[in-house]
Amino acid sequence: VQLQASGGGLVQAGGSLRLSCAASGRTISNYGMGWFRQAPGKEREFVAGIGRSGGKTRYSDAVQGRFIISRDNAKNTIYLQMNSLKPEDTAVYYCAIDRSTWRGYVYTEVREYNYWGQGTQVTVSS
């Protein structure tokens, strides 16, 4: 399974970016998916997750109301629309796939995901 994240870049505070994560080697339609991020010197943290059909989503408190996760199973791709970006959103963003087929719950723990993309850098300037 390979996950290819893209869409990162440098943006001013208040701006927007849209991340994409394309999967290959596995059809993701039966799996929950997640976005995580890791800033320098910090642990990887959950950002957003989505159930297999897109009907269930979950967000960290830090991004609730600003970020939107979505998926297109026909394209085997998930997205993260990031709005009202803040300097504290600066990090490498990773997409990941649930370690099991859909269990009815969007997990926030790193250990519940077993394949990870290579990450895409998001830098928000003040």
PDB file of N, CA and C in Angstrom, residues 51 64-65 67 78 115:
ATOM      1  N   GLY A  51     -14.728   8.257   8.048  1.00  0.00           N
ATOM      2  CA  GLY A  51     -15.169   6.892   7.885  1.00  0.00           C
ATOM      3  C   GLY A  51     -15.170   6.470   6.426  1.00  0.00           C
ATOM      4  N   GLN A  64     -10.962  22.042  14.530  1.00  0.00           N
ATOM      5  CA  GLN A  64     -12.424  22.001  14.391  1.00  0.00           C
ATOM      6  C   GLN A  64     -12.942  23.348  13.920  1.00  0.00           C
ATOM      7  N   GLY A  65     -13.763  23.326  12.873  1.00  0.00           N
ATOM      8  CA  GLY A  65     -14.341  24.556  12.355  1.00  0.00           C
ATOM      9  C   GLY A  65     -13.502  25.247  11.297  1.00  0.00           C
ATOM     10  N   PHE A  67     -10.856  23.173   9.360  1.00  0.00           N
ATOM     11  CA  PHE A  67     -10.438  22.144   8.414  1.00  0.00           C
ATOM     12  C   PHE A  67     -11.628  21.253   8.068  1.00  0.00           C
ATOM     13  N   ILE A  78      -8.205  10.901  -0.499  1.00  0.00           N
ATOM     14  CA  ILE A  78      -8.822  11.727   0.524  1.00  0.00           C
ATOM     15  C   ILE A  78      -8.235  13.132   0.447  1.00  0.00           C
ATOM     16  N   TYR A 115      -0.492   2.224   7.644  1.00  0.00           N
ATOM     17  CA  TYR A 115       0.230   2.670   6.462  1.00  0.00           C
ATOM     18  C   TYR A 115       0.175   4.192   6.422  1.00  0.00           C
TER      19      TYR A 115
END
